[in-house]
PDB file of C-alpha atoms in Angstrom:
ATOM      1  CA  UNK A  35     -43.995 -51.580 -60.701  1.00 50.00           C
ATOM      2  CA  UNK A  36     -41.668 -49.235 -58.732  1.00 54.00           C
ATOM      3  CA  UNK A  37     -41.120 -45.520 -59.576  1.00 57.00           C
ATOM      4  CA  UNK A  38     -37.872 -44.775 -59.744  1.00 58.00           C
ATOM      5  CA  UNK A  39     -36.948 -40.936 -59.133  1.00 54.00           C
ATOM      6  CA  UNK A  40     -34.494 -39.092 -61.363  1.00 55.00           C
ATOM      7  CA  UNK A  41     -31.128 -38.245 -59.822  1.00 54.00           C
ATOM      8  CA  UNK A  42     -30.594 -34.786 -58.485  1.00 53.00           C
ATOM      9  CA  UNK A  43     -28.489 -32.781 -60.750  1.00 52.00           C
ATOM     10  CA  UNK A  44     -25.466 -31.968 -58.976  1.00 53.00           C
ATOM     11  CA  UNK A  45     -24.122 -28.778 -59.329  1.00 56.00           C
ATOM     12  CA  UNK A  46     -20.745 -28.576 -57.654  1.00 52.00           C
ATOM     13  CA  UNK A  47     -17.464 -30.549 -58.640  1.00 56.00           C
ATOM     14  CA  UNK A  48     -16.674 -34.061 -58.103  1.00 55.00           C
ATOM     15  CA  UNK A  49     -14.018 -34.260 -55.811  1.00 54.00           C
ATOM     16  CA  UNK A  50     -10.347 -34.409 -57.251  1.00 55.00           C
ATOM     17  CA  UNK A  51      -7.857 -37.050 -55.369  1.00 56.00           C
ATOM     18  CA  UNK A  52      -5.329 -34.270 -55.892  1.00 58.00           C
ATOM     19  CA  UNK A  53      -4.050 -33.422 -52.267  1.00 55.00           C
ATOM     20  CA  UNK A  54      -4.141 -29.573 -51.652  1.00 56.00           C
ATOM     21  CA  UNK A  55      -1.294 -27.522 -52.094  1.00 62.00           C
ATOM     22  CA  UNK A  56       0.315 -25.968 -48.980  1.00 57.00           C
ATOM     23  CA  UNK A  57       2.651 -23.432 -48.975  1.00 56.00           C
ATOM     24  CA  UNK A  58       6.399 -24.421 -48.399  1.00 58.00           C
ATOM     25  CA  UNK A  59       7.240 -23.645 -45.126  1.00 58.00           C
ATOM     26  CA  UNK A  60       8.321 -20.195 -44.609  1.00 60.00           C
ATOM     27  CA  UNK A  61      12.395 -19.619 -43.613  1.00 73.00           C
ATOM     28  CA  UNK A  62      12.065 -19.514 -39.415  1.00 86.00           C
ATOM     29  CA  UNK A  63      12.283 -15.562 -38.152  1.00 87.00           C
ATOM     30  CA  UNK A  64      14.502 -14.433 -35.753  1.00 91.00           C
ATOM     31  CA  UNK A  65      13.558 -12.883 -32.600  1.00 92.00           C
ATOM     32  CA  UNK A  66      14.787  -9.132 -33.523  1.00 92.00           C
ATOM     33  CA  UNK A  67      12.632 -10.094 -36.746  1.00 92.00           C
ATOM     34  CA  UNK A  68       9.489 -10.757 -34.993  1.00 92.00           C
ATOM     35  CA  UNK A  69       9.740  -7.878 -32.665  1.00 93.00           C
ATOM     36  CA  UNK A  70      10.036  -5.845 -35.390  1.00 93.00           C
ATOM     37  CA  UNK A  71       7.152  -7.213 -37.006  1.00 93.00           C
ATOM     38  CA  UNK A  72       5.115  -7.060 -34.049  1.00 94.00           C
ATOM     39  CA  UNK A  73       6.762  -3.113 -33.412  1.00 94.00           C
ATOM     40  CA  UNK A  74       5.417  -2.383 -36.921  1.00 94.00           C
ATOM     41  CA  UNK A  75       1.805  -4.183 -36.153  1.00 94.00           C
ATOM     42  CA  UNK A  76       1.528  -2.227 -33.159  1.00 95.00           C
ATOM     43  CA  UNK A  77       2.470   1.114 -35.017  1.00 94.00           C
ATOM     44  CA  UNK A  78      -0.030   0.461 -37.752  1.00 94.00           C
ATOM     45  CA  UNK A  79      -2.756  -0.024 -34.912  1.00 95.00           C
ATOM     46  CA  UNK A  80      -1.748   2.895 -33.060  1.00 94.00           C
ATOM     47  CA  UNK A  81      -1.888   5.154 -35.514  1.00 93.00           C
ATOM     48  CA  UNK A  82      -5.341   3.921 -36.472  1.00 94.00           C
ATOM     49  CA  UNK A  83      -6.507   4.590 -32.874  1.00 93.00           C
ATOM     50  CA  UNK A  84      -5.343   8.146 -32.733  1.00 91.00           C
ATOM     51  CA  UNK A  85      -7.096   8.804 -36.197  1.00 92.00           C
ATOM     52  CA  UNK A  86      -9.825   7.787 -35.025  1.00 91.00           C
ATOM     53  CA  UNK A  87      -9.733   9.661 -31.259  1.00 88.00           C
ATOM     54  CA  UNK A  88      -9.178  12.542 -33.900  1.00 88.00           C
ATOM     55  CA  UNK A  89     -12.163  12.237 -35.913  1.00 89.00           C
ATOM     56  CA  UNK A  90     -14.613  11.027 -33.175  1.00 88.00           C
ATOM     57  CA  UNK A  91     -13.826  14.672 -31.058  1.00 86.00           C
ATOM     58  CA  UNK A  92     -13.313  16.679 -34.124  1.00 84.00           C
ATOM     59  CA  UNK A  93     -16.480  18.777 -33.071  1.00 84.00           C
ATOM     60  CA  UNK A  94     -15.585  19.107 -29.280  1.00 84.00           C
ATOM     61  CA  UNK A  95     -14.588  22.649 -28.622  1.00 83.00           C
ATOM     62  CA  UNK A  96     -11.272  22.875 -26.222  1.00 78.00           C
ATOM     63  CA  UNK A  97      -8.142  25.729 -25.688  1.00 78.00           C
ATOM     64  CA  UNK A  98      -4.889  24.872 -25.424  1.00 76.00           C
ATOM     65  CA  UNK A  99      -3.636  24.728 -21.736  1.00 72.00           C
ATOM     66  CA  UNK A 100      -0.185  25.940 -21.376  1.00 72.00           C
ATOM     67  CA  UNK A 101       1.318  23.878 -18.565  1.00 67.00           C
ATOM     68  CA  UNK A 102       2.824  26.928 -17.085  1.00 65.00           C
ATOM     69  CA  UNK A 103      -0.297  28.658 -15.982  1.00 66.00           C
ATOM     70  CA  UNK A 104      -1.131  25.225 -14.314  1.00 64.00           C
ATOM     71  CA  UNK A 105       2.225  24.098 -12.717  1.00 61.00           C
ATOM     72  CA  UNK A 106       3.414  26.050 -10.103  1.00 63.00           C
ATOM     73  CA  UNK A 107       6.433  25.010  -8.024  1.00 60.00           C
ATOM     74  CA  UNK A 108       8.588  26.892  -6.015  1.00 61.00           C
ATOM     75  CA  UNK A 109      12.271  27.212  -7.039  1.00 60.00           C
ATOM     76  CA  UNK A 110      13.172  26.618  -3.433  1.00 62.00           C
ATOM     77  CA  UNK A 111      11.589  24.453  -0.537  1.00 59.00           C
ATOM     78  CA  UNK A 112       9.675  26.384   1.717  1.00 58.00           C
ATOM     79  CA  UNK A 113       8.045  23.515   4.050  1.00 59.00           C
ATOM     80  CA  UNK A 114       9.084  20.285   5.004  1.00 58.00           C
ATOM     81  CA  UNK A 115       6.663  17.802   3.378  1.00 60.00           C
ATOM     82  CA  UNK A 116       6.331  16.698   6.623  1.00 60.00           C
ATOM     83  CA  UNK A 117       6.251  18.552   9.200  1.00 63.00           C
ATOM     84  CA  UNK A 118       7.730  17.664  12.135  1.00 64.00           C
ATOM     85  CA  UNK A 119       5.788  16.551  15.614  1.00 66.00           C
ATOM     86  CA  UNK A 120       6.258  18.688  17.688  1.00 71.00           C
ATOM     87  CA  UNK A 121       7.777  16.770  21.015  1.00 73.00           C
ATOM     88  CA  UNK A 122       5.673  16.842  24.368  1.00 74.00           C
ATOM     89  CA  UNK A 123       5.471  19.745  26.812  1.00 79.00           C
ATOM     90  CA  UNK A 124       4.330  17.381  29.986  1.00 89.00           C
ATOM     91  CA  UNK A 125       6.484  15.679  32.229  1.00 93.00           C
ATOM     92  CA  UNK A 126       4.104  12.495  31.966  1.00 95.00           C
ATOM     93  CA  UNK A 127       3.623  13.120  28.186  1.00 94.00           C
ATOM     94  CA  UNK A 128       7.385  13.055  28.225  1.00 94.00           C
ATOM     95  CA  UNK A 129       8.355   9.747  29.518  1.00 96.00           C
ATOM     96  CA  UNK A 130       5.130   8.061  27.360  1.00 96.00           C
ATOM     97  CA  UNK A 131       7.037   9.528  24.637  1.00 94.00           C
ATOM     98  CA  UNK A 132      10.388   8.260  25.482  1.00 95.00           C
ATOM     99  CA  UNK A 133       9.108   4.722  26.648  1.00 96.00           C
ATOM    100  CA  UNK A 134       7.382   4.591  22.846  1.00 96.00           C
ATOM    101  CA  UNK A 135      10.592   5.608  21.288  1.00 95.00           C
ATOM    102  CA  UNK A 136      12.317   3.208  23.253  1.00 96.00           C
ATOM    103  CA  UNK A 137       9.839   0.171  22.968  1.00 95.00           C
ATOM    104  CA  UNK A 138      10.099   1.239  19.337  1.00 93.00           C
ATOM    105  CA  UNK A 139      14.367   1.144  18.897  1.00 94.00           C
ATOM    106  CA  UNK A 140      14.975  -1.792  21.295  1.00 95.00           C
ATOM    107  CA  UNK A 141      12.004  -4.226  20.825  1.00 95.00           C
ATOM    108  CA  UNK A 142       9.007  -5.698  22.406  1.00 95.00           C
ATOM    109  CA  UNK A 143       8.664  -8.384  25.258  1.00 95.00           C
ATOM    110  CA  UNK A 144       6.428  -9.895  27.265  1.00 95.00           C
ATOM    111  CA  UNK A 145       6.353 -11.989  30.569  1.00 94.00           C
ATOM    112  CA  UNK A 146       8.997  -9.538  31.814  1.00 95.00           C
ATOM    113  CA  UNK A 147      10.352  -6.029  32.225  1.00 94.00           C
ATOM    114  CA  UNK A 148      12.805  -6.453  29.939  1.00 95.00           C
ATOM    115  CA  UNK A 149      14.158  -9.400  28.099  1.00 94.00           C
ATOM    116  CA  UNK A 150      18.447 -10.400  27.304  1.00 94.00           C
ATOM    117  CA  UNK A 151      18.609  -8.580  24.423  1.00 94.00           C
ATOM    118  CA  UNK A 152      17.343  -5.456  25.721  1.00 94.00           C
ATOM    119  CA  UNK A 153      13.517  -5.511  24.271  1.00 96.00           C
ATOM    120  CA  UNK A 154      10.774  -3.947  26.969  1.00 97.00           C
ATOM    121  CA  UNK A 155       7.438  -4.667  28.251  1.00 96.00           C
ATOM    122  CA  UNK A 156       5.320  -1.791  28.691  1.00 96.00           C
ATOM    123  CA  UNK A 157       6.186  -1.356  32.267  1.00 96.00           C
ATOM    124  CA  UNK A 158       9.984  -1.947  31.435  1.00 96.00           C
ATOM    125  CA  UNK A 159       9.359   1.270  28.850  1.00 97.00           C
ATOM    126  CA  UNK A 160       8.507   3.519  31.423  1.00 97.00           C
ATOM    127  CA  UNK A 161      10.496   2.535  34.021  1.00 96.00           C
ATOM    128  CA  UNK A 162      13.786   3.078  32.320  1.00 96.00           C
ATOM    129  CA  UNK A 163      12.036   6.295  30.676  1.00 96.00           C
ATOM    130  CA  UNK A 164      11.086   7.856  34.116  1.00 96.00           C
ATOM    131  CA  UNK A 165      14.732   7.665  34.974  1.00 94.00           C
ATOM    132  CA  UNK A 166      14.264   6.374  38.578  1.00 93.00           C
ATOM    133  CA  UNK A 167      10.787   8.649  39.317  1.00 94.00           C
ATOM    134  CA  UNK A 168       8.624   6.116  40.602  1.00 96.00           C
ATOM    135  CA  UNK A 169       5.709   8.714  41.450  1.00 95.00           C
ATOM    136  CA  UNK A 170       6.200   9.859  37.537  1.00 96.00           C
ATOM    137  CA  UNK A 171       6.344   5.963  36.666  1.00 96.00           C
ATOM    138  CA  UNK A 172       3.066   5.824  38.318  1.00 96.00           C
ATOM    139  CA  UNK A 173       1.304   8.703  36.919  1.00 96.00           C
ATOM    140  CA  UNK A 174       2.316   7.449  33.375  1.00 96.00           C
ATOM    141  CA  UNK A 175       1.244   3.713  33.983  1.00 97.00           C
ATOM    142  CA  UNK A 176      -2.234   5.436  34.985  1.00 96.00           C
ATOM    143  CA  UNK A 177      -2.169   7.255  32.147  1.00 96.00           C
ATOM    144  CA  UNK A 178      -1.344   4.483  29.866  1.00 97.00           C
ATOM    145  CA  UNK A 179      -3.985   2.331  31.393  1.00 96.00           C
ATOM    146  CA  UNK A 180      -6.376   5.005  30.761  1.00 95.00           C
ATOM    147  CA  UNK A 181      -6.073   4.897  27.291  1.00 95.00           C
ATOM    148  CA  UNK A 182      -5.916   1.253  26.802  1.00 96.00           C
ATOM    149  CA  UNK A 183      -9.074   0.661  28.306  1.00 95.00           C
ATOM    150  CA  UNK A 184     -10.674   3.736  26.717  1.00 94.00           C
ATOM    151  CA  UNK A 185     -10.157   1.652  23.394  1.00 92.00           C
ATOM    152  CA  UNK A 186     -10.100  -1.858  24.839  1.00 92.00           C
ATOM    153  CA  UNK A 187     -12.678  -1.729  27.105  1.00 90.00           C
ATOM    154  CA  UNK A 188     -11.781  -3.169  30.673  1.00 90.00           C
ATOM    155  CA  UNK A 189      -8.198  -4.267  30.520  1.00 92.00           C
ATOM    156  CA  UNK A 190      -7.373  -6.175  34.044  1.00 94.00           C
ATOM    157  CA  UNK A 191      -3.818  -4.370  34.118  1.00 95.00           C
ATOM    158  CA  UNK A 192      -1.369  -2.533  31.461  1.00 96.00           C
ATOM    159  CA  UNK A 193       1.132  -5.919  32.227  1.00 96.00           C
ATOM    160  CA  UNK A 194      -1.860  -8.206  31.280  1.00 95.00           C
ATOM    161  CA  UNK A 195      -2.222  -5.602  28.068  1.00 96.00           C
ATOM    162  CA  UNK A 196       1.049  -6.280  27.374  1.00 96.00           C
ATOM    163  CA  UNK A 197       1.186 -10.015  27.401  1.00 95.00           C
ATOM    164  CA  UNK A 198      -2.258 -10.707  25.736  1.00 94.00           C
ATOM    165  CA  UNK A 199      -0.593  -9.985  22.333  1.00 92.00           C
ATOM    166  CA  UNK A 200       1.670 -11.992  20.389  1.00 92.00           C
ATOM    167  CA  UNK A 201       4.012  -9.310  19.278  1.00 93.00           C
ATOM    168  CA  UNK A 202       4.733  -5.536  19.888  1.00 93.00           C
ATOM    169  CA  UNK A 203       2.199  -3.303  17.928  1.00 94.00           C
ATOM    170  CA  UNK A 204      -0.767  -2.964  19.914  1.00 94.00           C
ATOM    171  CA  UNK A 205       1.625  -1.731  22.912  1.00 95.00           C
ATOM    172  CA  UNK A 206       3.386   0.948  20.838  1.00 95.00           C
ATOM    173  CA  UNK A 207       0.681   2.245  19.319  1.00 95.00           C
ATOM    174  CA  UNK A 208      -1.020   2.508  22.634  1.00 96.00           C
ATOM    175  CA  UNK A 209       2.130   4.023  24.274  1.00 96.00           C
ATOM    176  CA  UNK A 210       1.893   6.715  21.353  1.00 95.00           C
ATOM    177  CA  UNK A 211      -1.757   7.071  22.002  1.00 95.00           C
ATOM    178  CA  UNK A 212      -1.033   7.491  25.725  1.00 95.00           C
ATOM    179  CA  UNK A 213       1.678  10.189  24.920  1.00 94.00           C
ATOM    180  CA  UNK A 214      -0.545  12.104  22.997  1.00 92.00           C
ATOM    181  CA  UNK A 215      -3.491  11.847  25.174  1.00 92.00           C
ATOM    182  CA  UNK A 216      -1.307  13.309  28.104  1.00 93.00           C
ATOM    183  CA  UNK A 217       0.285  15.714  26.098  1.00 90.00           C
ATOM    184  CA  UNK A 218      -3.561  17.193  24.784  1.00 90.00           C
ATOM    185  CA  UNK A 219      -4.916  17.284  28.720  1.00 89.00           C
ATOM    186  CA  UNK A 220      -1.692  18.889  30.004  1.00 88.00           C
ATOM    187  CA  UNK A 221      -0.470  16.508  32.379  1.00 85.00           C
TER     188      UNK A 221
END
């Protein structure tokens, strides 16, 4: 004959067919309403936070800094905040510095001295800047080549320099460079 076990006591509730009760839906808020809601959650918070940056350095020992002792500014300029470069003393340090300036006002070009709407090659920079010199328009393209190939390595010629690149920074920079490197050795 079979056993037959007992059934389990159960100790929770049968289930109801009631459906549960949810909450009528609440009236939709406004936007100023939920800011303000959100201003007030974000209050409540903050103020928690400094309560508790107060009680967790309570025991740290610090003075009060008085911002005058630290802040010192004069009530007039003194100083530029930049000062200014101070222009070149050399007659080949001269026209570097006015081919960069130019190069740098009227443009870049390449594949010729200087292009229709007035931008320069290298060589086109210092040839207008050495107004007609063409022993100073020398010495400066000597110069310039100089320093290109003392950061290069060995550059062919400063008009290959100048048309390697696909626009004009390398050859103002290097016309700066050149400039100051002329203007430091005196010539």
């Amino acid at each position: 004959m079979p056993q037959t076990h007992p059934a389990p006591a159960i100790d929770h509730p049968a289930p109801t067919t009631q459906a549960p009760t949810v909450p009528p839906p609440a009236a939709e808020l406004s936007l100023e309403e939920r800011l303000t809601l959100v201003n007030t959650a974000m209050t409540a918070r903050l103020d928690e936070a400094a309560v508790a940056y107060e009680v967790n350095t309570a025991h740290i020992e610090t003075e009060p800094v008085d911002l005058a002792d630290v802040v010192i500014v004069p009530l007039t300029p003194t100083s530029p905040t930049h000062p200014q470069p101070t222009p070149p003393a050399t007659r080949i340090a001269i026209v570097l510095d006015r081919a960069h300036q130019l190069m740098d006002t009227a443009g870049w070009c390449a594949g010729a001295l200087t292009d229709e709407q007035g931008a320069v090659c290298l060589l086109g920079a210092i040839r207008q800047a050495a107004r007609g010199d063409r022993g100073l328009e020398a010495d400066a393209a000597a110069v310039l080549l100089d320093t290109i190939r003392r950061r290069f390595g060995d550059v062919e010629s400063v008009p290959a320099f100048n048309d390697a690149w696909a626009n004009g920074r390398a050859s103002i920079r290097m016309l700066h460079e050149a400039a100051s490197s002329a203007d430091a050795r005196g010539i």
